Amino acid sequence: MTDCLFCRIVRGEIPVARVAETEECLAFRDIAPQAPVHLLVIPKAHFGSLEDVTDASTVGAMSMLAQQVARSEGIAASGYRCVINTGVDGGQSVGHLHLHLLGGRSQGWPPG
Ligand code: AMP
């Protein structure tokens, strides 16, 4: 998608702090971190949200990259939270599927 913010990040048109990538996915630091470690893991291909995904491989690849960067960021042992906000009630503000990886502090429950 030409004008999608995260597609532009994938193409390198908008600078971000890239942390890791695979053939399918990219992990970079959230511009407005909500925890000491706050990364976004996105598929390089465009999906508007989780609702647009039709097979298990996309979310599987995102989850494996989240696990990898949780380890490289040093939060795997203490724990972390993965969140995929979906749609209006889910609080999704960017229309490209993304997984928030949050860690480095204790997470509250239930989320707001
Ligand atoms: P959501 O509200 O779940 O759609 O999350 C979108 C996330 O994208 C928010 O946490 C934003 O801070 C983050 N974000 C928006 N623009 C950028 C950007 N240019 N670089 C890094 N993170 C961004």
Coordinates of C-alpha atoms and ligand atoms in Angstrom, one line a residue:
M1 CA 0.0 0.0 0.0
T2 CA 1.7 3.1 -1.2
D3 CA 0.7 5.6 1.4
C4 CA 0.5 3.3 4.4
L5 CA 2.8 4.6 7.2
F6 CA 4.2 1.2 8.1
C7 CA 4.7 0.2 4.4
R8 CA 6.7 3.4 4.0
I9 CA 8.8 2.4 7.1
V10 CA 9.4 -1.0 5.5
R11 CA 10.6 0.7 2.3
G12 CA 13.0 2.9 4.3
E13 CA 11.1 6.1 3.4
I14 CA 10.5 7.0 7.0
P15 CA 13.4 6.6 9.4
V16 CA 12.9 4.3 12.5
A17 CA 15.2 2.6 14.9
R18 CA 15.3 -0.8 13.3
V19 CA 16.1 -3.7 15.7
A20 CA 15.8 -6.8 13.7
E21 CA 14.2 -8.2 10.5
T22 CA 13.5 -11.4 8.7
E23 CA 12.4 -12.0 5.1
E24 CA 8.8 -11.5 6.2
C25 CA 8.9 -9.1 9.2
L26 CA 10.5 -6.0 10.7
A27 CA 11.0 -5.0 14.3
F28 CA 11.6 -1.4 15.3
R29 CA 11.2 0.9 18.3
D30 CA 7.9 2.6 18.9
I31 CA 8.1 6.3 18.6
A32 CA 6.1 6.9 21.8
P33 CA 7.3 4.1 24.1
Q34 CA 4.9 3.0 26.8
A35 CA 7.4 0.8 28.6
P36 CA 11.2 0.7 28.9
V37 CA 11.2 -1.7 26.0
H38 CA 8.5 -1.0 23.4
L39 CA 9.0 -2.4 19.9
L40 CA 6.6 -3.0 17.0
V41 CA 6.8 -6.1 15.0
I42 CA 5.2 -5.8 11.6
P43 CA 4.8 -8.0 8.5
K44 CA 6.5 -6.4 5.5
A45 CA 3.5 -7.3 3.4
H46 CA 0.4 -5.1 4.0
F47 CA -2.4 -6.3 6.1
G48 CA -4.8 -3.7 7.4
S49 CA -5.3 -5.5 10.7
L50 CA -5.5 -9.0 12.2
E51 CA -8.9 -9.2 10.5
D52 CA -7.3 -9.3 7.1
V53 CA -5.0 -12.3 7.9
T54 CA -6.0 -15.5 6.3
D55 CA -3.3 -18.0 7.3
A56 CA -1.3 -18.8 10.4
S57 CA 2.2 -18.1 8.9
T58 CA 2.0 -14.3 9.1
V59 CA 1.2 -14.1 12.9
G60 CA 3.6 -17.1 13.4
A61 CA 6.4 -15.2 11.8
M62 CA 5.6 -12.1 13.8
S63 CA 5.5 -14.1 17.1
M64 CA 8.9 -15.7 16.4
L65 CA 10.5 -12.4 15.7
A66 CA 9.0 -11.0 18.9
Q67 CA 10.5 -13.9 20.8
Q68 CA 13.9 -13.3 19.2
V69 CA 13.9 -9.6 20.0
A70 CA 12.6 -10.1 23.5
R71 CA 15.7 -12.2 24.1
S72 CA 18.1 -9.8 22.4
E73 CA 16.5 -6.9 24.4
G74 CA 17.1 -8.8 27.7
I75 CA 13.4 -9.0 28.7
A76 CA 12.7 -12.7 28.0
A77 CA 13.5 -13.9 31.5
S78 CA 11.6 -11.1 33.3
G79 CA 8.6 -11.4 31.0
Y80 CA 6.9 -9.3 28.4
R81 CA 3.5 -8.6 26.8
C82 CA 2.6 -8.9 23.1
V83 CA -0.5 -7.0 22.0
I84 CA -2.2 -6.7 18.7
N85 CA -4.7 -3.9 18.8
T86 CA -7.4 -4.5 16.2
G87 CA -10.1 -2.1 15.0
V88 CA -11.7 0.8 16.7
D89 CA -12.6 -0.8 20.0
G90 CA -9.2 -2.5 20.1
G91 CA -7.5 0.9 20.0
Q92 CA -5.8 0.4 16.6
S93 CA -4.5 3.7 15.2
V94 CA -2.3 2.6 12.4
G95 CA -3.9 0.5 9.6
H96 CA -1.1 -2.0 9.1
L97 CA -1.0 -5.1 11.2
H98 CA 1.5 -4.8 14.1
L99 CA 2.4 -6.5 17.3
H100 CA 3.4 -4.4 20.3
L101 CA 6.2 -6.0 22.4
L102 CA 6.3 -4.4 25.8
G103 CA 8.7 -5.2 28.6
G104 CA 11.2 -3.9 31.2
R105 CA 8.5 -3.3 33.8
S106 CA 5.6 -5.1 35.3
Q107 CA 2.4 -4.9 33.2
G108 CA -1.0 -4.1 34.7
W109 CA -4.1 -6.2 34.1
P110 CA -6.7 -5.7 32.9
P111 CA -5.5 -3.3 30.2
G112 CA -7.4 0.0 29.8
Ligands
AMP1 P1 -1.8 1.2 17.6 O1 -2.4 2.3 18.4 O2 -2.0 -0.2 18.2 O3 -2.3 1.2 16.1 O4 -0.2 1.4 17.6 C1 0.4 2.2 16.6 C2 1.8 2.5 17.2 O5 2.6 3.0 16.2 C3 1.7 3.5 18.3 O6 2.3 3.0 19.5 C4 2.6 4.7 17.8 O7 3.4 5.3 18.8 C5 3.5 3.9 16.8 N1 4.0 4.8 15.7 C6 3.3 5.6 14.9 N2 4.2 6.2 14.1 C7 5.4 5.7 14.3 C8 6.7 5.9 13.7 N3 6.9 6.8 12.7 N4 7.7 5.2 14.2 C9 7.6 4.4 15.2 N5 6.4 4.1 15.8 C10 5.3 4.8 15.4

